[in-house]
CSV table of C-alpha atoms in Angstrom, one decimal:
chain,number,residue,atom,x,y,z
H,23,MET,CA,14.2,19.3,-9.3
H,24,ILE,CA,11.5,21.9,-9.1
H,25,ARG,CA,8.8,19.3,-9.2
H,26,PHE,CA,10.6,17.4,-6.4
H,27,PHE,CA,11.1,20.4,-4.3
H,28,ILE,CA,7.4,21.4,-4.6
H,29,THR,CA,6.2,17.9,-3.8
H,30,ALA,CA,8.5,17.4,-0.9
H,31,SER,CA,7.6,20.8,0.5
H,32,PHE,CA,3.9,19.9,0.4
H,33,VAL,CA,4.5,16.7,2.3
H,34,ILE,CA,6.5,18.4,5.0
H,35,LEU,CA,3.9,21.2,5.3
H,36,PHE,CA,1.1,18.7,5.5
H,37,LEU,CA,2.8,16.7,8.3
H,38,VAL,CA,3.7,19.8,10.3
H,39,LEU,CA,0.5,21.9,9.8
H,40,GLY,CA,-1.7,18.8,10.0
H,41,SER,CA,-0.6,18.3,13.5
H,42,PRO,CA,-3.8,19.8,14.9
H,43,LEU,CA,-5.8,17.3,12.7
H,44,LEU,CA,-3.9,14.5,14.3
H,45,LEU,CA,-4.9,15.8,17.7
H,46,ALA,CA,-8.5,16.1,16.6
H,47,GLU,CA,-8.4,12.5,15.2
H,48,TYR,CA,-7.1,11.3,18.5
H,49,ILE,CA,-10.0,12.9,20.4
H,50,ILE,CA,-12.5,11.5,17.9
H,51,GLY,CA,-10.9,8.0,18.3
H,52,LYS,CA,-11.6,8.2,22.0
H,53,PHE,CA,-15.4,8.3,21.4
H,54,ASN,CA,-15.8,6.8,17.9
H,55,PRO,CA,-12.9,4.7,16.6
H,56,GLU,CA,-14.7,3.8,13.3
H,57,ARG,CA,-15.3,7.5,12.5
H,58,LYS,CA,-11.7,8.3,13.2
H,59,SER,CA,-10.6,5.5,10.8
H,60,ARG,CA,-12.8,6.8,8.0
H,61,SER,CA,-11.9,10.5,8.5
H,62,SER,CA,-8.2,9.8,8.7
H,63,LEU,CA,-8.5,7.8,5.4
H,64,LYS,CA,-10.2,10.7,3.7
H,65,ILE,CA,-7.6,13.3,4.9
H,66,VAL,CA,-4.7,11.1,3.8
H,67,GLN,CA,-6.4,10.3,0.5
H,68,TRP,CA,-6.7,14.1,-0.1
H,69,ALA,CA,-3.1,14.7,0.6
H,70,PHE,CA,-1.8,11.8,-1.5
H,71,ARG,CA,-4.0,13.1,-4.4
H,72,CYS,CA,-2.3,16.4,-4.1
H,73,VAL,CA,1.1,14.7,-4.1
H,74,LEU,CA,0.2,12.9,-7.4
H,75,VAL,CA,-0.8,16.1,-9.0
H,76,LEU,CA,2.3,18.0,-7.9
H,77,SER,CA,4.5,15.2,-9.0
H,78,GLY,CA,2.9,15.1,-12.5
H,79,THR,CA,1.5,11.6,-12.0
H,80,LYS,CA,-1.6,10.4,-14.0
H,81,LEU,CA,-3.3,7.2,-13.3
H,82,THR,CA,-5.0,4.7,-15.5
H,83,VAL,CA,-6.9,2.0,-13.6
H,84,ILE,CA,-7.8,-1.4,-15.1
H,85,GLY,CA,-9.9,-4.0,-13.3
H,86,ARG,CA,-11.4,-1.8,-10.6
H,87,GLU,CA,-14.5,-4.0,-10.8
H,88,ASN,CA,-12.5,-6.9,-9.5
H,89,ILE,CA,-12.3,-5.3,-6.1
H,90,PRO,CA,-15.0,-6.7,-3.7
H,91,GLU,CA,-16.8,-3.9,-1.9
H,92,ASP,CA,-18.7,-5.9,0.7
H,93,GLN,CA,-15.7,-7.5,2.5
H,94,PRO,CA,-12.1,-6.9,3.6
H,95,ILE,CA,-9.5,-8.2,1.3
H,96,LEU,CA,-5.7,-8.7,1.1
H,97,TYR,CA,-4.1,-6.6,-1.7
H,98,VAL,CA,-0.9,-8.2,-3.0
H,99,GLY,CA,1.2,-6.0,-5.3
H,100,ASN,CA,4.7,-5.7,-6.8
H,101,HIS,CA,6.9,-2.9,-5.3
H,102,ARG,CA,9.1,-0.6,-7.3
H,103,SER,CA,8.5,2.8,-5.7
H,104,TYR,CA,7.5,4.8,-2.6
H,105,PHE,CA,4.7,6.0,-4.8
H,106,ASP,CA,3.2,2.5,-4.8
H,107,ILE,CA,1.7,3.3,-1.3
H,108,VAL,CA,0.7,6.8,-2.3
H,109,ILE,CA,-1.2,5.5,-5.4
H,110,GLY,CA,-2.6,2.6,-3.5
H,111,TYR,CA,-4.3,4.7,-1.0
H,112,THR,CA,-6.0,7.0,-3.6
H,113,LEU,CA,-7.7,4.0,-5.2
H,114,ILE,CA,-9.3,2.2,-2.2
H,115,LYS,CA,-12.7,2.9,-0.9
H,116,ARG,CA,-12.7,1.3,2.5
H,117,GLU,CA,-10.3,1.3,5.4
H,118,CYS,CA,-7.0,-0.3,4.5
H,119,GLY,CA,-3.7,-0.7,6.3
H,120,PHE,CA,-0.3,-1.3,4.6
H,121,ILE,CA,2.4,-3.7,6.0
H,122,ALA,CA,5.3,-1.3,6.3
H,123,LYS,CA,8.9,-1.9,7.4
H,124,LYS,CA,9.7,-1.3,11.0
H,125,GLU,CA,12.0,1.6,10.2
H,126,MET,CA,9.0,3.7,9.2
H,127,GLU,CA,8.1,4.0,12.9
H,128,ARG,CA,11.1,6.3,13.3
H,129,TYR,CA,9.4,9.2,11.6
H,130,PRO,CA,7.1,11.2,13.8
H,131,LEU,CA,3.8,12.5,12.5
H,132,LEU,CA,4.1,10.2,9.5
H,133,SER,CA,4.0,7.1,11.6
H,134,ASP,CA,1.0,8.6,13.6
H,135,TRP,CA,-1.0,8.9,10.4
H,136,MET,CA,0.0,5.4,9.4
H,137,ARG,CA,-1.2,4.0,12.8
H,138,ASN,CA,-4.5,5.9,12.2
H,139,LEU,CA,-4.9,4.0,9.0
H,140,HIS,CA,-4.2,0.6,10.5
H,141,CYS,CA,-0.7,0.2,9.1
H,142,GLN,CA,1.4,-2.6,10.7
H,143,PHE,CA,5.1,-2.3,11.2
H,144,LEU,CA,7.0,-5.4,10.3
H,145,ASP,CA,10.4,-6.2,11.8
H,146,ARG,CA,12.0,-8.4,9.1
H,147,ASP,CA,14.9,-9.3,11.4
H,148,ASP,CA,12.9,-10.6,14.4
H,149,LEU,CA,10.7,-13.6,13.6
H,150,LYS,CA,8.8,-13.3,16.9
H,151,GLU,CA,7.9,-9.7,16.4
H,152,GLY,CA,7.2,-10.4,12.8
H,153,LEU,CA,4.6,-13.0,13.8
H,154,LYS,CA,3.0,-10.5,16.1
H,155,THR,CA,2.6,-8.1,13.2
H,156,ILE,CA,1.0,-10.8,11.0
H,157,LEU,CA,-1.4,-11.6,13.8
H,158,ALA,CA,-2.3,-8.0,14.3
H,159,ALA,CA,-3.0,-7.8,10.5
H,160,ILE,CA,-5.2,-10.9,10.7
H,161,ASP,CA,-7.1,-9.2,13.5
H,162,CYS,CA,-7.6,-6.1,11.4
H,163,VAL,CA,-9.1,-8.1,8.5
H,164,LYS,CA,-11.4,-9.9,11.0
H,165,GLN,CA,-12.6,-6.4,12.1
H,166,GLY,CA,-13.3,-5.5,8.4
H,167,VAL,CA,-10.2,-3.6,7.5
H,168,SER,CA,-8.4,-4.6,4.3
H,169,ILE,CA,-4.5,-5.0,4.3
H,170,TRP,CA,-2.1,-4.3,1.5
H,171,ILE,CA,1.2,-6.2,1.3
H,172,PHE,CA,4.3,-6.2,-0.9
H,173,PRO,CA,5.6,-9.7,-0.4
H,174,GLU,CA,8.9,-9.0,-2.1
H,175,GLY,CA,9.8,-7.5,1.2
H,176,THR,CA,11.6,-4.4,-0.2
H,177,ARG,CA,11.5,-2.3,-3.4
H,178,SER,CA,12.9,-4.0,-6.5
H,179,ARG,CA,15.6,-1.9,-8.1
H,180,GLU,CA,15.4,-3.8,-11.4
H,181,GLU,CA,12.8,-4.8,-13.8
H,182,GLY,CA,10.7,-7.8,-12.7
H,183,MET,CA,9.9,-9.0,-9.2
H,184,LEU,CA,11.9,-10.3,-6.3
H,185,PRO,CA,11.0,-13.6,-4.8
H,186,PHE,CA,7.8,-13.6,-2.6
H,187,LYS,CA,8.1,-14.1,1.2
H,188,ASP,CA,5.3,-16.5,2.1
H,189,GLY,CA,4.7,-15.4,5.7
H,190,SER,CA,2.4,-12.4,4.9
H,191,PHE,CA,0.0,-14.7,2.9
H,192,LYS,CA,-1.0,-16.1,6.4
H,193,ILE,CA,-3.1,-13.0,6.6
H,194,ALA,CA,-5.5,-14.3,4.0
H,195,GLU,CA,-5.2,-17.9,4.9
H,196,LYS,CA,-6.1,-17.4,8.6
H,197,SER,CA,-8.8,-14.9,7.9
H,198,GLY,CA,-10.3,-16.5,4.8
H,199,CYS,CA,-10.4,-13.1,3.0
H,200,PRO,CA,-9.8,-13.1,-0.8
H,201,ILE,CA,-6.6,-11.9,-2.3
H,202,VAL,CA,-6.7,-9.2,-5.1
H,203,PRO,CA,-3.4,-9.3,-7.1
H,204,VAL,CA,-2.2,-5.8,-8.1
H,205,ALA,CA,0.3,-4.9,-10.8
H,206,MET,CA,1.7,-1.3,-10.8
H,207,HIS,CA,3.3,-0.3,-14.0
H,208,ARG,CA,6.0,2.5,-14.3
H,209,THR,CA,5.8,3.8,-10.7
H,210,ALA,CA,9.6,3.9,-10.6
H,211,ASP,CA,9.6,6.3,-13.5
H,212,ILE,CA,8.0,8.9,-11.2
H,213,PHE,CA,11.1,9.4,-8.9
H,214,GLU,CA,13.4,6.4,-8.3
H,215,ASN,CA,14.7,6.1,-11.9
H,216,HIS,CA,15.6,9.8,-12.0
H,217,PHE,CA,16.5,10.6,-8.4
H,218,PRO,CA,16.5,13.4,-7.3
H,219,ARG,CA,14.2,14.6,-10.1
H,220,MET,CA,10.5,13.8,-10.6
H,221,LYS,CA,9.1,13.3,-14.1
H,222,LYS,CA,5.5,13.4,-15.4
H,223,THR,CA,4.5,9.7,-15.7
H,224,LEU,CA,1.4,7.8,-16.7
H,225,VAL,CA,1.1,4.9,-14.3
H,226,THR,CA,-1.2,2.0,-14.9
H,227,VAL,CA,-2.6,0.1,-12.0
H,228,GLU,CA,-4.1,-3.3,-12.7
H,229,PHE,CA,-6.3,-5.2,-10.4
H,230,GLY,CA,-6.6,-8.9,-11.0
H,231,LYS,CA,-9.6,-11.1,-10.3
H,232,PRO,CA,-9.9,-12.1,-6.5
H,233,VAL,CA,-8.2,-15.3,-5.5
H,234,PRO,CA,-10.4,-17.1,-2.9
H,235,THR,CA,-8.6,-18.5,0.2
H,236,ALA,CA,-11.3,-20.0,2.3
H,237,GLY,CA,-11.2,-23.7,2.6
H,238,LEU,CA,-7.8,-24.2,0.9
H,239,SER,CA,-6.1,-27.5,1.3
H,240,LYS,CA,-2.5,-27.7,2.7
H,241,GLU,CA,-1.1,-28.1,-0.8
H,242,GLU,CA,-3.1,-25.2,-2.1
H,243,LYS,CA,-1.9,-23.0,0.7
H,244,LYS,CA,1.7,-24.0,-0.1
H,245,GLU,CA,1.1,-22.9,-3.7
H,246,LEU,CA,-0.8,-19.7,-2.9
H,247,SER,CA,2.1,-17.2,-3.0
H,248,LYS,CA,3.4,-18.8,-6.2
H,249,GLN,CA,-0.1,-18.6,-7.8
H,250,VAL,CA,-0.6,-14.9,-6.9
H,251,ARG,CA,3.0,-14.0,-8.0
H,252,THR,CA,2.3,-15.7,-11.4
H,253,ILE,CA,-0.9,-13.6,-11.8
H,254,ILE,CA,1.0,-10.4,-11.1
H,255,GLN,CA,3.9,-11.3,-13.3
H,256,ARG,CA,1.5,-12.1,-16.2
H,257,MET,CA,-0.1,-8.6,-15.8
H,258,LEU,CA,3.4,-7.0,-15.7
H,259,ASP,CA,4.5,-8.9,-18.9
H,260,ASN,CA,1.4,-7.5,-20.7
H,261,GLU,CA,2.2,-4.0,-19.7
H,262,PRO,CA,-0.1,-1.4,-21.3
H,263,PRO,CA,1.4,1.4,-23.4
H,264,ALA,CA,2.8,4.4,-21.5
H,265,SER,CA,0.7,6.9,-23.5
H,266,THR,CA,-2.9,7.1,-24.5
């Protein structure tokens, strides 16, 4: 409980005391949007690294060399924990927005930082609005911003993955960016499996080799989500040991 209280307190203090930073970023964005994007990422990465330290989370990263550094990409990962996003942001080197559920817009300050980071809010109950979100994400990729999706649509409460929703793969199909499959091991052990406690956890994040999407045939596009899901499942099935 102590670790949870300390971590939660830090997050609240960052959001509240960081309000002047949000104002500064807003002003910067009026004159230099690219600088605002980069500086907001650095600020949030610092905060998230603090969260990982306070929560007792240690990371082992496999396959970092599989991440292209000269172009935007679509990260596709499994989803077991709120910490998946925290961890994901600490590992990227360039601007990246997550596809988040629409409900996240309800939280002031947090949603402001998310917008600064090019996050897109998806309404899963409104197909028209959902399409607008996907189109906005495609536009982000075309402007050089990577996107991270969890195509299960929600956090899986059990071992294994839920079925993938195909719609978000349009981001890669329409922009032609490669897909990097991501397998996150044991993230639910940080918090969700012990709620409301947090436990020290060694998390392994595994990046698979990029899956090209440019010039795919119709049949290949139909099989794309299945192909990526199979790669992630294979990495999850070969889970590294929890201790070094």
